[in-house]
PDB file of C-alpha atoms in Angstrom:
ATOM      1  CA  MET A  20     -18.741 -15.906   0.946  1.00 68.00           C
ATOM      2  CA  THR A  21     -15.657 -17.940  -0.300  1.00 79.00           C
ATOM      3  CA  LEU A  22     -12.081 -18.094   0.765  1.00 81.00           C
ATOM      4  CA  HIS A  23     -11.250 -16.898  -2.737  1.00 80.00           C
ATOM      5  CA  SER A  24     -13.459 -13.862  -2.492  1.00 80.00           C
ATOM      6  CA  LEU A  25     -12.060 -12.968   0.688  1.00 78.00           C
ATOM      7  CA  LEU A  26      -8.547 -13.002  -0.671  1.00 82.00           C
ATOM      8  CA  PHE A  27      -8.863 -11.538  -4.509  1.00 83.00           C
ATOM      9  CA  GLY A  28     -12.490  -9.751  -4.184  1.00 83.00           C
ATOM     10  CA  PRO A  29     -15.308 -10.202  -6.750  1.00 84.00           C
ATOM     11  CA  ASP A  30     -14.601 -11.466 -10.180  1.00 80.00           C
ATOM     12  CA  GLU A  31     -11.709  -9.297 -12.029  1.00 79.00           C
ATOM     13  CA  THR A  32     -11.764  -6.945  -8.806  1.00 83.00           C
ATOM     14  CA  PRO A  33      -7.733  -7.231  -8.619  1.00 81.00           C
ATOM     15  CA  VAL A  34      -7.270  -6.335 -12.006  1.00 81.00           C
ATOM     16  CA  THR A  35      -9.538  -3.530 -12.931  1.00 88.00           C
ATOM     17  CA  ARG A  36      -9.619  -2.137  -9.403  1.00 88.00           C
ATOM     18  CA  GLY A  37      -6.511  -3.264  -7.660  1.00 91.00           C
ATOM     19  CA  LEU A  38      -3.980  -2.550 -10.168  1.00 92.00           C
ATOM     20  CA  PRO A  39      -4.879   1.150 -10.281  1.00 92.00           C
ATOM     21  CA  ALA A  40      -4.973   0.959  -6.702  1.00 93.00           C
ATOM     22  CA  VAL A  41      -1.622  -0.392  -6.294  1.00 94.00           C
ATOM     23  CA  LEU A  42       0.048   2.122  -8.766  1.00 94.00           C
ATOM     24  CA  ALA A  43      -1.653   5.092  -7.220  1.00 94.00           C
ATOM     25  CA  SER A  44      -0.323   3.803  -3.788  1.00 95.00           C
ATOM     26  CA  ALA A  45       3.426   3.558  -5.153  1.00 93.00           C
ATOM     27  CA  ALA A  46       2.836   6.999  -7.097  1.00 93.00           C
ATOM     28  CA  GLY A  47       1.414   8.837  -4.350  1.00 92.00           C
ATOM     29  CA  CYS A  48       3.963   7.797  -1.805  1.00 91.00           C
ATOM     30  CA  ALA A  49       7.115   8.627  -4.122  1.00 89.00           C
ATOM     31  CA  LEU A  50       5.638  12.196  -4.727  1.00 89.00           C
ATOM     32  CA  LEU A  51       4.709  12.577  -0.863  1.00 87.00           C
ATOM     33  CA  MET A  52       8.151  11.396   0.210  1.00 85.00           C
ATOM     34  CA  ALA A  53      10.026  13.663  -2.501  1.00 83.00           C
ATOM     35  CA  TRP A  54       7.944  16.622  -1.193  1.00 83.00           C
ATOM     36  CA  THR A  55       8.355  16.110   2.607  1.00 82.00           C
ATOM     37  CA  LEU A  56      12.114  15.643   2.044  1.00 79.00           C
ATOM     38  CA  SER A  57      12.773  18.233  -0.509  1.00 77.00           C
ATOM     39  CA  GLY A  58      11.993  20.699   2.483  1.00 73.00           C
ATOM     40  CA  GLN A  59      14.386  19.270   4.785  1.00 63.00           C
ATOM     41  CA  SER A  60      18.379  19.496   4.778  1.00 52.00           C
ATOM     42  CA  GLY A  61      18.874  15.676   5.172  1.00 55.00           C
ATOM     43  CA  GLY A  62      18.850  12.878   7.522  1.00 53.00           C
ATOM     44  CA  VAL A  63      16.746   9.575   7.173  1.00 55.00           C
ATOM     45  CA  VAL A  64      13.116   9.920   7.548  1.00 64.00           C
ATOM     46  CA  PHE A  65      10.992   6.782   8.297  1.00 64.00           C
ATOM     47  CA  PRO A  66       8.433   6.502   5.667  1.00 79.00           C
ATOM     48  CA  LEU A  67       5.487   7.685   7.473  1.00 84.00           C
ATOM     49  CA  TRP A  68       3.740   8.639   4.546  1.00 85.00           C
ATOM     50  CA  ALA A  69       4.087   4.709   3.586  1.00 91.00           C
ATOM     51  CA  VAL A  70       2.734   3.527   6.768  1.00 92.00           C
ATOM     52  CA  ALA A  71      -0.416   5.802   6.304  1.00 92.00           C
ATOM     53  CA  VAL A  72      -1.286   4.849   2.719  1.00 93.00           C
ATOM     54  CA  GLY A  73      -0.713   1.511   3.152  1.00 94.00           C
ATOM     55  CA  LEU A  74      -3.138   1.261   6.289  1.00 96.00           C
ATOM     56  CA  ALA A  75      -5.313   3.696   4.787  1.00 95.00           C
ATOM     57  CA  GLY A  76      -5.387   2.132   1.241  1.00 94.00           C
ATOM     58  CA  GLY A  77      -5.778  -1.414   3.006  1.00 95.00           C
ATOM     59  CA  PHE A  78      -8.483  -0.149   4.741  1.00 96.00           C
ATOM     60  CA  GLY A  79     -10.354   1.199   1.809  1.00 94.00           C
ATOM     61  CA  TYR A  80      -9.947  -1.438  -0.446  1.00 94.00           C
ATOM     62  CA  ALA A  81     -10.820  -4.150   2.246  1.00 93.00           C
ATOM     63  CA  TYR A  82     -14.045  -2.098   3.234  1.00 94.00           C
ATOM     64  CA  ARG A  83     -15.242  -1.636  -0.614  1.00 92.00           C
ATOM     65  CA  TYR A  84     -14.073  -5.361  -1.959  1.00 91.00           C
ATOM     66  CA  ASP A  85     -12.781  -7.603   0.614  1.00 85.00           C
ATOM     67  CA  ALA A  86      -9.633  -8.404  -1.370  1.00 89.00           C
ATOM     68  CA  LEU A  87      -6.570  -9.138   1.199  1.00 91.00           C
ATOM     69  CA  VAL A  88      -4.240  -9.832  -1.509  1.00 93.00           C
ATOM     70  CA  VAL A  89      -4.536  -6.542  -2.810  1.00 94.00           C
ATOM     71  CA  CYS A  90      -4.609  -4.867   0.355  1.00 95.00           C
ATOM     72  CA  VAL A  91      -0.842  -6.304   0.983  1.00 95.00           C
ATOM     73  CA  ALA A  92       0.086  -5.252  -2.488  1.00 95.00           C
ATOM     74  CA  VAL A  93      -0.798  -1.437  -1.950  1.00 96.00           C
ATOM     75  CA  GLY A  94       0.953  -1.604   1.186  1.00 95.00           C
ATOM     76  CA  VAL A  95       4.328  -2.974  -0.352  1.00 95.00           C
ATOM     77  CA  ALA A  96       3.766  -0.536  -3.273  1.00 95.00           C
ATOM     78  CA  ALA A  97       3.585   2.427  -0.520  1.00 94.00           C
ATOM     79  CA  PHE A  98       6.847   1.212   0.363  1.00 93.00           C
ATOM     80  CA  ALA A  99       8.420   0.850  -2.847  1.00 91.00           C
ATOM     81  CA  GLY A 100       7.127   4.102  -3.807  1.00 90.00           C
ATOM     82  CA  SER A 101       8.387   5.866  -0.517  1.00 88.00           C
ATOM     83  CA  ASP A 102      11.831   4.531  -1.352  1.00 86.00           C
ATOM     84  CA  LEU A 103      11.567   5.631  -5.030  1.00 86.00           C
ATOM     85  CA  GLY A 104      10.815   9.192  -3.414  1.00 84.00           C
ATOM     86  CA  PHE A 105      13.459   9.237  -1.215  1.00 81.00           C
ATOM     87  CA  HIS A 106      16.101   8.401  -3.784  1.00 80.00           C
ATOM     88  CA  ALA A 107      14.511  10.856  -6.114  1.00 78.00           C
ATOM     89  CA  ILE A 108      15.723  13.426  -3.799  1.00 76.00           C
ATOM     90  CA  HIS A 109      18.763  11.909  -1.580  1.00 72.00           C
ATOM     91  CA  GLY A 110      20.248   9.457  -4.225  1.00 72.00           C
ATOM     92  CA  GLY A 111      21.512   9.362  -7.958  1.00 69.00           C
ATOM     93  CA  GLU A 112      20.419   5.737  -8.272  1.00 71.00           C
ATOM     94  CA  PRO A 113      18.033   5.186 -11.521  1.00 77.00           C
ATOM     95  CA  VAL A 114      14.495   4.126 -10.686  1.00 76.00           C
ATOM     96  CA  VAL A 115      15.337   0.505 -11.881  1.00 79.00           C
ATOM     97  CA  GLY A 116      18.117   0.249  -9.638  1.00 81.00           C
ATOM     98  CA  THR A 117      16.101   1.462  -6.776  1.00 80.00           C
ATOM     99  CA  LEU A 118      13.210  -0.908  -7.403  1.00 82.00           C
ATOM    100  CA  VAL A 119      15.953  -3.917  -7.615  1.00 84.00           C
ATOM    101  CA  ASP A 120      17.326  -2.804  -4.273  1.00 84.00           C
ATOM    102  CA  PHE A 121      13.894  -2.602  -2.789  1.00 83.00           C
ATOM    103  CA  ALA A 122      12.944  -6.173  -4.028  1.00 85.00           C
ATOM    104  CA  SER A 123      16.293  -7.678  -2.867  1.00 89.00           C
ATOM    105  CA  ASP A 124      15.615  -6.475   0.899  1.00 88.00           C
ATOM    106  CA  PRO A 125      12.768  -8.227   2.469  1.00 91.00           C
ATOM    107  CA  GLU A 126      12.580  -5.649   5.443  1.00 91.00           C
ATOM    108  CA  PRO A 127      10.586  -2.920   3.538  1.00 89.00           C
ATOM    109  CA  SER A 128       8.451  -5.445   1.670  1.00 91.00           C
ATOM    110  CA  ALA A 129       7.509  -7.181   4.872  1.00 94.00           C
ATOM    111  CA  LEU A 130       6.541  -3.771   6.954  1.00 93.00           C
ATOM    112  CA  GLY A 131       4.536  -3.108   3.651  1.00 93.00           C
ATOM    113  CA  ALA A 132       2.845  -6.294   3.600  1.00 95.00           C
ATOM    114  CA  LEU A 133       2.223  -5.938   7.576  1.00 96.00           C
ATOM    115  CA  PHE A 134       0.543  -2.253   7.071  1.00 96.00           C
ATOM    116  CA  GLY A 135      -1.308  -3.134   4.120  1.00 96.00           C
ATOM    117  CA  GLY A 136      -2.643  -6.506   5.426  1.00 96.00           C
ATOM    118  CA  ALA A 137      -3.263  -4.487   8.749  1.00 97.00           C
ATOM    119  CA  GLY A 138      -5.355  -1.975   7.203  1.00 96.00           C
ATOM    120  CA  GLY A 139      -7.227  -4.801   5.043  1.00 95.00           C
ATOM    121  CA  VAL A 140      -8.058  -6.669   8.206  1.00 96.00           C
ATOM    122  CA  ALA A 141      -9.450  -3.614   9.664  1.00 96.00           C
ATOM    123  CA  GLY A 142     -11.160  -2.645   6.445  1.00 95.00           C
ATOM    124  CA  ALA A 143     -13.100  -5.877   6.514  1.00 92.00           C
ATOM    125  CA  ALA A 144     -13.852  -5.973  10.084  1.00 94.00           C
ATOM    126  CA  ALA A 145     -15.465  -2.615   9.530  1.00 95.00           C
ATOM    127  CA  ARG A 146     -17.524  -3.848   6.712  1.00 93.00           C
ATOM    128  CA  ARG A 147     -18.706  -6.795   8.648  1.00 92.00           C
ATOM    129  CA  VAL A 148     -19.641  -4.344  11.733  1.00 95.00           C
ATOM    130  CA  VAL A 149     -21.564  -1.835   9.249  1.00 94.00           C
ATOM    131  CA  SER A 150     -23.259  -4.656   7.666  1.00 92.00           C
ATOM    132  CA  LEU A 151     -24.418  -6.237  11.251  1.00 93.00           C
ATOM    133  CA  VAL A 152     -25.635  -2.570  12.068  1.00 91.00           C
ATOM    134  CA  ARG A 153     -27.856  -2.187   9.153  1.00 81.00           C
TER     135      ARG A 153
END
């Protein structure tokens, strides 16, 4: 096991498996956030869906592929998708404007990286424990 495989997984994994996981994380969180907010009258809801998807997505991806960089990207994409879902219900801002605002604010990206990375570390640790038990 090398540092490269811990960060990026097996050859071509970040492209063939990681990119779809990142896109699915963003789309899923956008839909979940829009669905959650459509039933409420207003107010700001902390993106719990993004936290859950970031942790679970990072855990599952690291458990399977040991790719911490992709896990972090899954977490950031979850928060970006959550932001898109929020603006789909409460804001009239276009998608590109929402993404530019998201990219210019370091806090949600840092939170996404934190939860995706935490899920990734937990997934990698679980993989090691399971491999030791077998």
